[in-house]
PDB file of N, CA and C in Angstrom:
ATOM      1  N   MET A   1     -54.964   5.061  27.069  1.00  0.00           N
ATOM      2  CA  MET A   1     -53.688   5.262  26.458  1.00  0.00           C
ATOM      3  C   MET A   1     -53.416   4.072  25.523  1.00  0.00           C
ATOM      4  N   THR A   2     -53.047   4.348  24.296  1.00  0.00           N
ATOM      5  CA  THR A   2     -52.811   3.271  23.341  1.00  0.00           C
ATOM      6  C   THR A   2     -51.372   3.341  22.856  1.00  0.00           C
ATOM      7  N   THR A   3     -50.887   2.236  22.424  1.00  0.00           N
ATOM      8  CA  THR A   3     -49.545   2.171  21.839  1.00  0.00           C
ATOM      9  C   THR A   3     -49.673   1.591  20.453  1.00  0.00           C
ATOM     10  N   GLU A   4     -48.808   2.007  19.603  1.00  0.00           N
ATOM     11  CA  GLU A   4     -48.812   1.456  18.249  1.00  0.00           C
ATOM     12  C   GLU A   4     -47.783   0.346  18.180  1.00  0.00           C
ATOM     13  N   LEU A   5     -48.165  -0.735  17.597  1.00  0.00           N
ATOM     14  CA  LEU A   5     -47.277  -1.869  17.473  1.00  0.00           C
ATOM     15  C   LEU A   5     -46.836  -1.957  16.021  1.00  0.00           C
ATOM     16  N   HIS A   6     -45.546  -1.936  15.818  1.00  0.00           N
ATOM     17  CA  HIS A   6     -45.003  -2.009  14.465  1.00  0.00           C
ATOM     18  C   HIS A   6     -44.622  -3.452  14.205  1.00  0.00           C
ATOM     19  N   GLU A   7     -45.194  -4.061  13.170  1.00  0.00           N
ATOM     20  CA  GLU A   7     -44.960  -5.470  12.927  1.00  0.00           C
ATOM     21  C   GLU A   7     -43.952  -5.731  11.819  1.00  0.00           C
ATOM     22  N   GLY A   8     -43.604  -4.751  11.035  1.00  0.00           N
ATOM     23  CA  GLY A   8     -42.670  -4.965   9.930  1.00  0.00           C
ATOM     24  C   GLY A   8     -41.218  -4.858  10.387  1.00  0.00           C
ATOM     25  N   PRO A   9     -40.289  -4.983   9.423  1.00  0.00           N
ATOM     26  CA  PRO A   9     -38.866  -4.865   9.785  1.00  0.00           C
ATOM     27  C   PRO A   9     -38.562  -3.441  10.269  1.00  0.00           C
ATOM     28  N   LEU A  10     -37.580  -3.355  11.162  1.00  0.00           N
ATOM     29  CA  LEU A  10     -37.206  -2.053  11.701  1.00  0.00           C
ATOM     30  C   LEU A  10     -36.466  -1.243  10.647  1.00  0.00           C
ATOM     31  N   GLU A  11     -36.720   0.027  10.661  1.00  0.00           N
ATOM     32  CA  GLU A  11     -36.012   0.920   9.743  1.00  0.00           C
ATOM     33  C   GLU A  11     -34.684   1.328  10.354  1.00  0.00           C
ATOM     34  N   ALA A  12     -33.722   1.480   9.502  1.00  0.00           N
ATOM     35  CA  ALA A  12     -32.407   1.928   9.984  1.00  0.00           C
ATOM     36  C   ALA A  12     -32.531   3.377  10.432  1.00  0.00           C
ATOM     37  N   ALA A  13     -31.815   3.685  11.482  1.00  0.00           N
ATOM     38  CA  ALA A  13     -31.840   5.063  11.984  1.00  0.00           C
ATOM     39  C   ALA A  13     -31.206   5.965  10.932  1.00  0.00           C
ATOM     40  N   PRO A  14     -31.773   7.105  10.748  1.00  0.00           N
ATOM     41  CA  PRO A  14     -31.178   8.002   9.735  1.00  0.00           C
ATOM     42  C   PRO A  14     -29.782   8.428  10.172  1.00  0.00           C
ATOM     43  N   THR A  15     -28.851   8.314   9.248  1.00  0.00           N
ATOM     44  CA  THR A  15     -27.484   8.728   9.553  1.00  0.00           C
ATOM     45  C   THR A  15     -27.383  10.230   9.399  1.00  0.00           C
ATOM     46  N   ILE A  16     -26.634  10.817  10.270  1.00  0.00           N
ATOM     47  CA  ILE A  16     -26.451  12.266  10.223  1.00  0.00           C
ATOM     48  C   ILE A  16     -25.211  12.538   9.385  1.00  0.00           C
ATOM     49  N   ALA A  17     -25.434  12.900   8.171  1.00  0.00           N
ATOM     50  CA  ALA A  17     -24.331  13.176   7.264  1.00  0.00           C
ATOM     51  C   ALA A  17     -23.902  14.623   7.433  1.00  0.00           C
ATOM     52  N   LYS A  18     -22.605  14.827   7.429  1.00  0.00           N
ATOM     53  CA  LYS A  18     -22.089  16.179   7.540  1.00  0.00           C
ATOM     54  C   LYS A  18     -22.386  16.907   6.231  1.00  0.00           C
ATOM     55  N   PRO A  19     -23.020  18.049   6.325  1.00  0.00           N
ATOM     56  CA  PRO A  19     -23.320  18.767   5.088  1.00  0.00           C
ATOM     57  C   PRO A  19     -22.025  19.220   4.402  1.00  0.00           C
ATOM     58  N   LYS A  20     -22.085  19.258   3.099  1.00  0.00           N
ATOM     59  CA  LYS A  20     -20.916  19.655   2.326  1.00  0.00           C
ATOM     60  C   LYS A  20     -20.545  21.089   2.665  1.00  0.00           C
ATOM     61  N   SER A  21     -19.254  21.310   2.847  1.00  0.00           N
ATOM     62  CA  SER A  21     -18.776  22.641   3.204  1.00  0.00           C
ATOM     63  C   SER A  21     -18.954  23.598   2.042  1.00  0.00           C
ATOM     64  N   THR A  22     -19.237  24.835   2.374  1.00  0.00           N
ATOM     65  CA  THR A  22     -19.319  25.856   1.340  1.00  0.00           C
ATOM     66  C   THR A  22     -17.913  26.230   0.919  1.00  0.00           C
ATOM     67  N   TRP A  23     -17.810  26.970  -0.147  1.00  0.00           N
ATOM     68  CA  TRP A  23     -16.483  27.332  -0.640  1.00  0.00           C
ATOM     69  C   TRP A  23     -15.767  28.246   0.355  1.00  0.00           C
ATOM     70  N   ARG A  24     -16.523  29.046   1.103  1.00  0.00           N
ATOM     71  CA  ARG A  24     -15.888  29.910   2.107  1.00  0.00           C
ATOM     72  C   ARG A  24     -15.345  29.086   3.266  1.00  0.00           C
ATOM     73  N   GLU A  25     -16.095  28.075   3.689  1.00  0.00           N
ATOM     74  CA  GLU A  25     -15.614  27.206   4.758  1.00  0.00           C
ATOM     75  C   GLU A  25     -14.396  26.414   4.306  1.00  0.00           C
ATOM     76  N   GLN A  26     -14.390  25.975   3.055  1.00  0.00           N
ATOM     77  CA  GLN A  26     -13.229  25.261   2.529  1.00  0.00           C
ATOM     78  C   GLN A  26     -12.013  26.174   2.476  1.00  0.00           C
ATOM     79  N   ARG A  27     -12.221  27.416   2.042  1.00  0.00           N
ATOM     80  CA  ARG A  27     -11.125  28.376   1.978  1.00  0.00           C
ATOM     81  C   ARG A  27     -10.591  28.665   3.378  1.00  0.00           C
ATOM     82  N   ARG A  28     -11.496  28.821   4.350  1.00  0.00           N
ATOM     83  CA  ARG A  28     -11.087  29.086   5.732  1.00  0.00           C
ATOM     84  C   ARG A  28     -10.285  27.912   6.292  1.00  0.00           C
ATOM     85  N   ALA A  29     -10.687  26.685   5.982  1.00  0.00           N
ATOM     86  CA  ALA A  29      -9.960  25.497   6.449  1.00  0.00           C
ATOM     87  C   ALA A  29      -8.577  25.425   5.811  1.00  0.00           C
ATOM     88  N   ARG A  30      -8.498  25.717   4.512  1.00  0.00           N
ATOM     89  CA  ARG A  30      -7.186  25.717   3.848  1.00  0.00           C
ATOM     90  C   ARG A  30      -6.279  26.767   4.455  1.00  0.00           C
ATOM     91  N   ARG A  31      -6.820  27.944   4.700  1.00  0.00           N
ATOM     92  CA  ARG A  31      -6.032  29.033   5.291  1.00  0.00           C
ATOM     93  C   ARG A  31      -5.548  28.644   6.685  1.00  0.00           C
ATOM     94  N   ARG A  32      -6.433  28.024   7.479  1.00  0.00           N
ATOM     95  CA  ARG A  32      -6.063  27.607   8.830  1.00  0.00           C
ATOM     96  C   ARG A  32      -4.936  26.584   8.787  1.00  0.00           C
ATOM     97  N   ARG A  33      -5.029  25.600   7.871  1.00  0.00           N
ATOM     98  CA  ARG A  33      -3.963  24.605   7.727  1.00  0.00           C
ATOM     99  C   ARG A  33      -2.663  25.252   7.289  1.00  0.00           C
ATOM    100  N   ARG A  34      -2.755  26.206   6.338  1.00  0.00           N
ATOM    101  CA  ARG A  34      -1.558  26.865   5.841  1.00  0.00           C
ATOM    102  C   ARG A  34      -0.884  27.674   6.944  1.00  0.00           C
ATOM    103  N   VAL A  35      -1.673  28.362   7.767  1.00  0.00           N
ATOM    104  CA  VAL A  35      -1.106  29.162   8.847  1.00  0.00           C
ATOM    105  C   VAL A  35      -0.391  28.260   9.851  1.00  0.00           C
ATOM    106  N   TRP A  36      -1.009  27.124  10.199  1.00  0.00           N
ATOM    107  CA  TRP A  36      -0.354  26.193  11.118  1.00  0.00           C
ATOM    108  C   TRP A  36       0.946  25.664  10.518  1.00  0.00           C
ATOM    109  N   PHE A  37       0.927  25.321   9.234  1.00  0.00           N
ATOM    110  CA  PHE A  37       2.133  24.817   8.572  1.00  0.00           C
ATOM    111  C   PHE A  37       3.225  25.870   8.578  1.00  0.00           C
ATOM    112  N   GLU A  38       2.863  27.128   8.298  1.00  0.00           N
ATOM    113  CA  GLU A  38       3.851  28.200   8.290  1.00  0.00           C
ATOM    114  C   GLU A  38       4.425  28.446   9.680  1.00  0.00           C
ATOM    115  N   GLU A  39       3.594  28.354  10.709  1.00  0.00           N
ATOM    116  CA  GLU A  39       4.076  28.531  12.078  1.00  0.00           C
ATOM    117  C   GLU A  39       5.079  27.445  12.450  1.00  0.00           C
ATOM    118  N   ILE A  40       4.749  26.211  12.148  1.00  0.00           N
ATOM    119  CA  ILE A  40       5.657  25.104  12.461  1.00  0.00           C
ATOM    120  C   ILE A  40       6.955  25.253  11.685  1.00  0.00           C
ATOM    121  N   LEU A  41       6.843  25.600  10.424  1.00  0.00           N
ATOM    122  CA  LEU A  41       8.026  25.790   9.597  1.00  0.00           C
ATOM    123  C   LEU A  41       8.887  26.924  10.119  1.00  0.00           C
ATOM    124  N   ALA A  42       8.263  28.002  10.575  1.00  0.00           N
ATOM    125  CA  ALA A  42       9.020  29.139  11.115  1.00  0.00           C
ATOM    126  C   ALA A  42       9.754  28.751  12.390  1.00  0.00           C
ATOM    127  N   TRP A  43       9.116  27.978  13.276  1.00  0.00           N
ATOM    128  CA  TRP A  43       9.773  27.560  14.510  1.00  0.00           C
ATOM    129  C   TRP A  43      10.983  26.675  14.224  1.00  0.00           C
ATOM    130  N   ILE A  44      11.000  26.024  13.075  1.00  0.00           N
ATOM    131  CA  ILE A  44      12.142  25.185  12.709  1.00  0.00           C
ATOM    132  C   ILE A  44      13.189  26.000  11.954  1.00  0.00           C
ATOM    133  N   LEU A  45      12.752  26.786  10.972  1.00  0.00           N
ATOM    134  CA  LEU A  45      13.699  27.459  10.090  1.00  0.00           C
ATOM    135  C   LEU A  45      14.387  28.673  10.698  1.00  0.00           C
ATOM    136  N   VAL A  46      13.707  29.445  11.530  1.00  0.00           N
ATOM    137  CA  VAL A  46      14.318  30.656  12.075  1.00  0.00           C
ATOM    138  C   VAL A  46      15.561  30.332  12.907  1.00  0.00           C
ATOM    139  N   PRO A  47      15.514  29.374  13.835  1.00  0.00           N
ATOM    140  CA  PRO A  47      16.756  29.050  14.556  1.00  0.00           C
ATOM    141  C   PRO A  47      17.859  28.528  13.639  1.00  0.00           C
ATOM    142  N   VAL A  48      17.478  27.746  12.631  1.00  0.00           N
ATOM    143  CA  VAL A  48      18.483  27.235  11.694  1.00  0.00           C
ATOM    144  C   VAL A  48      19.139  28.385  10.940  1.00  0.00           C
ATOM    145  N   ILE A  49      18.362  29.368  10.522  1.00  0.00           N
ATOM    146  CA  ILE A  49      18.906  30.515   9.792  1.00  0.00           C
ATOM    147  C   ILE A  49      19.805  31.352  10.698  1.00  0.00           C
ATOM    148  N   VAL A  50      19.387  31.573  11.944  1.00  0.00           N
ATOM    149  CA  VAL A  50      20.197  32.374  12.877  1.00  0.00           C
ATOM    150  C   VAL A  50      21.528  31.691  13.152  1.00  0.00           C
ATOM    151  N   VAL A  51      21.497  30.398  13.431  1.00  0.00           N
ATOM    152  CA  VAL A  51      22.744  29.667  13.695  1.00  0.00           C
ATOM    153  C   VAL A  51      23.608  29.642  12.438  1.00  0.00           C
ATOM    154  N   GLY A  52      22.993  29.461  11.282  1.00  0.00           N
ATOM    155  CA  GLY A  52      23.754  29.470  10.024  1.00  0.00           C
ATOM    156  C   GLY A  52      24.419  30.813   9.768  1.00  0.00           C
ATOM    157  N   CYS A  53      23.721  31.910  10.049  1.00  0.00           N
ATOM    158  CA  CYS A  53      24.331  33.238   9.880  1.00  0.00           C
ATOM    159  C   CYS A  53      25.501  33.429  10.830  1.00  0.00           C
ATOM    160  N   TYR A  54      25.369  32.936  12.059  1.00  0.00           N
ATOM    161  CA  TYR A  54      26.473  33.034  13.022  1.00  0.00           C
ATOM    162  C   TYR A  54      27.684  32.264  12.519  1.00  0.00           C
ATOM    163  N   TRP A  55      27.452  31.044  12.017  1.00  0.00           N
ATOM    164  CA  TRP A  55      28.568  30.258  11.497  1.00  0.00           C
ATOM    165  C   TRP A  55      29.223  30.931  10.294  1.00  0.00           C
ATOM    166  N   VAL A  56      28.431  31.494   9.406  1.00  0.00           N
ATOM    167  CA  VAL A  56      28.985  32.190   8.239  1.00  0.00           C
ATOM    168  C   VAL A  56      29.809  33.391   8.684  1.00  0.00           C
ATOM    169  N   LEU A  57      29.323  34.144   9.676  1.00  0.00           N
ATOM    170  CA  LEU A  57      30.070  35.287  10.205  1.00  0.00           C
ATOM    171  C   LEU A  57      31.391  34.836  10.813  1.00  0.00           C
ATOM    172  N   GLU A  58      31.352  33.777  11.611  1.00  0.00           N
ATOM    173  CA  GLU A  58      32.582  33.259  12.222  1.00  0.00           C
ATOM    174  C   GLU A  58      33.574  32.785  11.155  1.00  0.00           C
ATOM    175  N   LEU A  59      33.095  32.070  10.162  1.00  0.00           N
ATOM    176  CA  LEU A  59      33.983  31.586   9.102  1.00  0.00           C
ATOM    177  C   LEU A  59      34.587  32.746   8.310  1.00  0.00           C
ATOM    178  N   THR A  60      33.778  33.756   8.040  1.00  0.00           N
ATOM    179  CA  THR A  60      34.274  34.917   7.302  1.00  0.00           C
ATOM    180  C   THR A  60      35.331  35.653   8.104  1.00  0.00           C
ATOM    181  N   LEU A  61      35.066  35.873   9.383  1.00  0.00           N
ATOM    182  CA  LEU A  61      36.048  36.564  10.220  1.00  0.00           C
ATOM    183  C   LEU A  61      37.318  35.744  10.381  1.00  0.00           C
ATOM    184  N   ASN A  62      37.212  34.421  10.515  1.00  0.00           N
ATOM    185  CA  ASN A  62      38.405  33.576  10.587  1.00  0.00           C
ATOM    186  C   ASN A  62      39.199  33.628   9.294  1.00  0.00           C
ATOM    187  N   ALA A  63      38.497  33.700   8.163  1.00  0.00           N
ATOM    188  CA  ALA A  63      39.192  33.796   6.870  1.00  0.00           C
ATOM    189  C   ALA A  63      39.928  35.124   6.749  1.00  0.00           C
ATOM    190  N   LEU A  64      39.389  36.167   7.383  1.00  0.00           N
ATOM    191  CA  LEU A  64      40.040  37.477   7.359  1.00  0.00           C
ATOM    192  C   LEU A  64      41.098  37.613   8.445  1.00  0.00           C
ATOM    193  N   GLY A  65      41.238  36.622   9.311  1.00  0.00           N
ATOM    194  CA  GLY A  65      42.268  36.632  10.342  1.00  0.00           C
ATOM    195  C   GLY A  65      41.875  37.383  11.599  1.00  0.00           C
ATOM    196  N   THR A  66      40.633  37.480  11.892  1.00  0.00           N
ATOM    197  CA  THR A  66      40.183  38.163  13.099  1.00  0.00           C
ATOM    198  C   THR A  66      39.069  37.350  13.756  1.00  0.00           C
ATOM    199  N   SER A  67      38.509  37.875  14.829  1.00  0.00           N
ATOM    200  CA  SER A  67      37.426  37.182  15.512  1.00  0.00           C
ATOM    201  C   SER A  67      36.423  38.207  16.035  1.00  0.00           C
ATOM    202  N   THR A  68      35.293  37.725  16.503  1.00  0.00           N
ATOM    203  CA  THR A  68      34.270  38.637  17.015  1.00  0.00           C
ATOM    204  C   THR A  68      34.741  39.334  18.283  1.00  0.00           C
ATOM    205  N   SER A  69      35.470  38.627  19.139  1.00  0.00           N
ATOM    206  CA  SER A  69      35.948  39.259  20.371  1.00  0.00           C
ATOM    207  C   SER A  69      36.938  40.375  20.066  1.00  0.00           C
ATOM    208  N   THR A  70      37.784  40.218  19.053  1.00  0.00           N
ATOM    209  CA  THR A  70      38.723  41.266  18.657  1.00  0.00           C
ATOM    210  C   THR A  70      37.974  42.490  18.142  1.00  0.00           C
ATOM    211  N   ILE A  71      36.950  42.276  17.352  1.00  0.00           N
ATOM    212  CA  ILE A  71      36.165  43.391  16.819  1.00  0.00           C
ATOM    213  C   ILE A  71      35.432  44.109  17.941  1.00  0.00           C
ATOM    214  N   ILE A  72      34.868  43.350  18.887  1.00  0.00           N
ATOM    215  CA  ILE A  72      34.159  43.968  20.017  1.00  0.00           C
ATOM    216  C   ILE A  72      35.132  44.773  20.875  1.00  0.00           C
ATOM    217  N   ASP A  73      36.327  44.236  21.113  1.00  0.00           N
ATOM    218  CA  ASP A  73      37.328  44.986  21.874  1.00  0.00           C
ATOM    219  C   ASP A  73      37.728  46.264  21.148  1.00  0.00           C
ATOM    220  N   GLY A  74      37.863  46.209  19.839  1.00  0.00           N
ATOM    221  CA  GLY A  74      38.200  47.405  19.060  1.00  0.00           C
ATOM    222  C   GLY A  74      37.105  48.455  19.134  1.00  0.00           C
ATOM    223  N   VAL A  75      35.851  48.033  19.050  1.00  0.00           N
ATOM    224  CA  VAL A  75      34.732  48.971  19.144  1.00  0.00           C
ATOM    225  C   VAL A  75      34.688  49.598  20.536  1.00  0.00           C
ATOM    226  N   ARG A  76      34.925  48.792  21.576  1.00  0.00           N
ATOM    227  CA  ARG A  76      34.956  49.340  22.943  1.00  0.00           C
ATOM    228  C   ARG A  76      36.076  50.358  23.107  1.00  0.00           C
ATOM    229  N   THR A  77      37.226  50.083  22.512  1.00  0.00           N
ATOM    230  CA  THR A  77      38.364  51.019  22.600  1.00  0.00           C
ATOM    231  C   THR A  77      37.999  52.330  21.914  1.00  0.00           C
ATOM    232  N   ILE A  78      37.390  52.243  20.757  1.00  0.00           N
ATOM    233  CA  ILE A  78      36.982  53.457  20.027  1.00  0.00           C
ATOM    234  C   ILE A  78      35.949  54.242  20.819  1.00  0.00           C
ATOM    235  N   LEU A  79      34.953  53.553  21.374  1.00  0.00           N
ATOM    236  CA  LEU A  79      33.914  54.242  22.144  1.00  0.00           C
ATOM    237  C   LEU A  79      34.467  54.813  23.439  1.00  0.00           C
ATOM    238  N   HIS A  80      35.439  54.158  24.046  1.00  0.00           N
ATOM    239  CA  HIS A  80      36.043  54.646  25.273  1.00  0.00           C
ATOM    240  C   HIS A  80      36.883  55.897  25.003  1.00  0.00           C
ATOM    241  N   ALA A  81      37.465  55.962  23.822  1.00  0.00           N
ATOM    242  CA  ALA A  81      38.302  57.125  23.460  1.00  0.00           C
ATOM    243  C   ALA A  81      37.453  58.367  23.172  1.00  0.00           C
ATOM    244  N   LEU A  82      36.199  58.185  22.873  1.00  0.00           N
ATOM    245  CA  LEU A  82      35.334  59.326  22.600  1.00  0.00           C
ATOM    246  C   LEU A  82      34.954  59.940  23.886  1.00  0.00           C
TER     247      LEU A  82
END
């Protein structure tokens, strides 16, 4: 059994470079990032929009001199009369 003895300077280990992404992989990554961004944005904006619509409804009804409970009672009275 023989061994080889290397007497010169050691070579650097080859670095494993990540191959450049294809255009389809780049598009898929952009789409994935966009979907995550849209999901996060939706979790923030949807509650804000719902609460804002409720406030606008309350302000409008107060400006008209009524309230949601009065309207609900009126609808119940109408439905009860049927």
